[in-house]
Amino acid sequence: MPLLRSVRGLFKRPTTQNWSGLIHAYGRWLPVSERTPVVSLCEGATPLVPAPALSQRLGRGIQVHLKVDGHNPTGSFKDRGMTMAVSKAKEAGAEAVICASTGNTSAAAAAYARRGGMRAFVLIPDGYVAQGKLAQALLYGAEVLAVRGNFDRALTIVREMADQYPITLVNSLNPFRLQGQKTAAFEVVDELGCAPDWLCIPMGNAGNISAYWMGFKEYHQAGHCRNLPRMMGFQAAGSAPLVNGSTVEQPDTIATAIRIGNPANREKALKVREESGGGFAAVTDEEILDAYRFLGREEGVFCEPASAASVAGLLKRADEVPAGSKVVCVLTGNGLKDPNTAIDHSGGAFHGDLNPDLETVAKVMGF
Ligand code: F0G
């Protein structure tokens, strides 16, 4: 059956054959040894999806790909960092981990900690975490502490907790987090065969942009790519301390994942911008929602609002992208995490309360 065999071959993604997580795949680039007890949910190897509609919208031969990191086990890029942070915590004999989170870190910390037989404590800003993320933290068995205050306040508390009590901090201040997250840059290069010209990415605490840059630089140094990307970081206009150059006391945006006024990795991010010749810009909630809907309708890709900031930013700065460039937009989290925003802002056609008969249905359909 040669035809069947060749079709089967077509549907197989070579990079996921025997894939058992990014520590196994990229271990030689990571601070792990045979003694490290690897806590993994087979994270990584997420798809780099071509974005034909977006490429066409930009024109001038610009090719856009989407790094869909919402395909990770808990639905966000945080799993890349958490497999490392939790494995190293376990290696050090930790019994519990703690983080502050706008939602995704808490979901990942909960899943990996429990998988590794540890307790997980997560502090979240009460009322500002998308429903799916809260559901995950609870289901994975974390202790969820919702504080009256924003993410920045919660991070201050967990830093003090980790200083004073025997509990491991797994926010991106934990250096193993960024080590794990840098593997996304390796995957982009492995798949594209080069680094992109532009890498567009949303920024909150600016851990991920720093991790990507570390990954690109390491691969470049080892001769795996000849070029390095310009790192383009985007923040929501109401929470844009890195763009404004000063802390935002009351951050505000519909993209709750990046509702952060005092980024923990501020210095690192500024260095990334300088070294890469990149740029930071703010995008409004309206621009974020436009990009979010565009990705859903035109590309068939459902990401969360914070992730769409990378595409909103690209569209905003489109005039500066040189003709023929390769661009990668990082989609950091899965759209299903935030069903309420999708339902409220999809602009989709919902016809409710219909009589259950053919005539009614046909009429609504325009026949
Ligand atoms: N996109 C999503 C979906 C996020 O959840 C986050 C951060 C970011 C982008 C920004 O990444 O902080 O490395 O610049 N979420 C954290 C959390 C703060 O608690 O889940 P960053």
XYZ file of N, CA and C in Angstrom, residues 14 26 28 89 99 104 181-182 185 192 201 204 233 236 274 280 287 297 310 319 321 328 337 342 346 349 352 365:
84
model
N 7.973 15.281 11.896
C 9.198 14.584 12.291
C 9.696 14.991 13.670
N 16.494 18.846 24.506
C 17.517 19.894 24.489
C 18.404 19.866 25.731
N 21.277 18.980 26.471
C 22.685 19.401 26.470
C 22.834 20.920 26.506
N 13.827 22.045 41.390
C 13.343 22.136 42.772
C 13.328 20.745 43.403
N 4.186 30.709 43.600
C 4.325 31.741 42.565
C 3.195 32.748 42.708
N -1.539 31.917 34.021
C -0.864 30.815 33.325
C 0.253 30.185 34.148
N 12.467 28.102 28.972
C 11.734 28.864 27.963
C 12.585 29.187 26.727
N 13.901 29.200 26.882
C 14.746 29.525 25.717
C 14.629 28.461 24.619
N 13.010 29.270 21.242
C 13.834 29.863 20.182
C 14.555 28.764 19.400
N 12.506 26.700 11.051
C 12.663 27.661 9.939
C 13.978 27.450 9.187
N 6.559 39.563 20.239
C 6.215 38.819 21.453
C 5.541 39.753 22.463
N 5.010 40.905 29.673
C 4.410 41.204 30.969
C 5.561 41.479 31.926
N 9.006 43.725 21.346
C 8.165 43.409 22.498
C 6.969 44.347 22.582
N 0.332 45.973 26.579
C -0.977 46.618 26.491
C -0.824 48.067 26.944
N 18.298 46.524 23.338
C 19.519 47.177 22.872
C 20.374 46.226 22.030
N 10.176 48.324 21.465
C 8.996 48.056 22.287
C 7.897 49.034 21.868
N -6.895 47.345 19.630
C -5.964 46.730 18.664
C -5.712 45.253 19.004
N -10.621 34.301 12.891
C -11.422 34.230 11.678
C -10.631 33.951 10.429
N 1.079 40.312 20.283
C 2.235 40.200 19.384
C 1.824 40.527 17.950
N 4.847 48.949 8.766
C 5.589 49.764 7.785
C 7.092 49.636 7.950
N 8.680 46.832 8.730
C 9.203 45.492 8.418
C 9.761 45.514 6.997
N 8.212 35.984 13.023
C 7.522 35.023 13.883
C 6.822 35.791 14.999
N -8.469 29.395 27.407
C -8.246 29.788 28.805
C -9.164 30.919 29.236
N -13.689 35.743 24.839
C -14.044 35.282 23.489
C -15.534 35.493 23.235
N -16.114 38.250 20.444
C -15.856 37.542 19.188
C -16.485 38.275 18.015
N -21.650 35.348 15.146
C -23.101 35.316 14.967
C -23.703 34.252 15.872
N -29.964 32.830 19.256
C -30.450 32.036 20.386
C -31.961 31.899 20.413
N -30.821 30.905 8.537
C -29.673 30.693 7.660
C -29.796 31.464 6.352
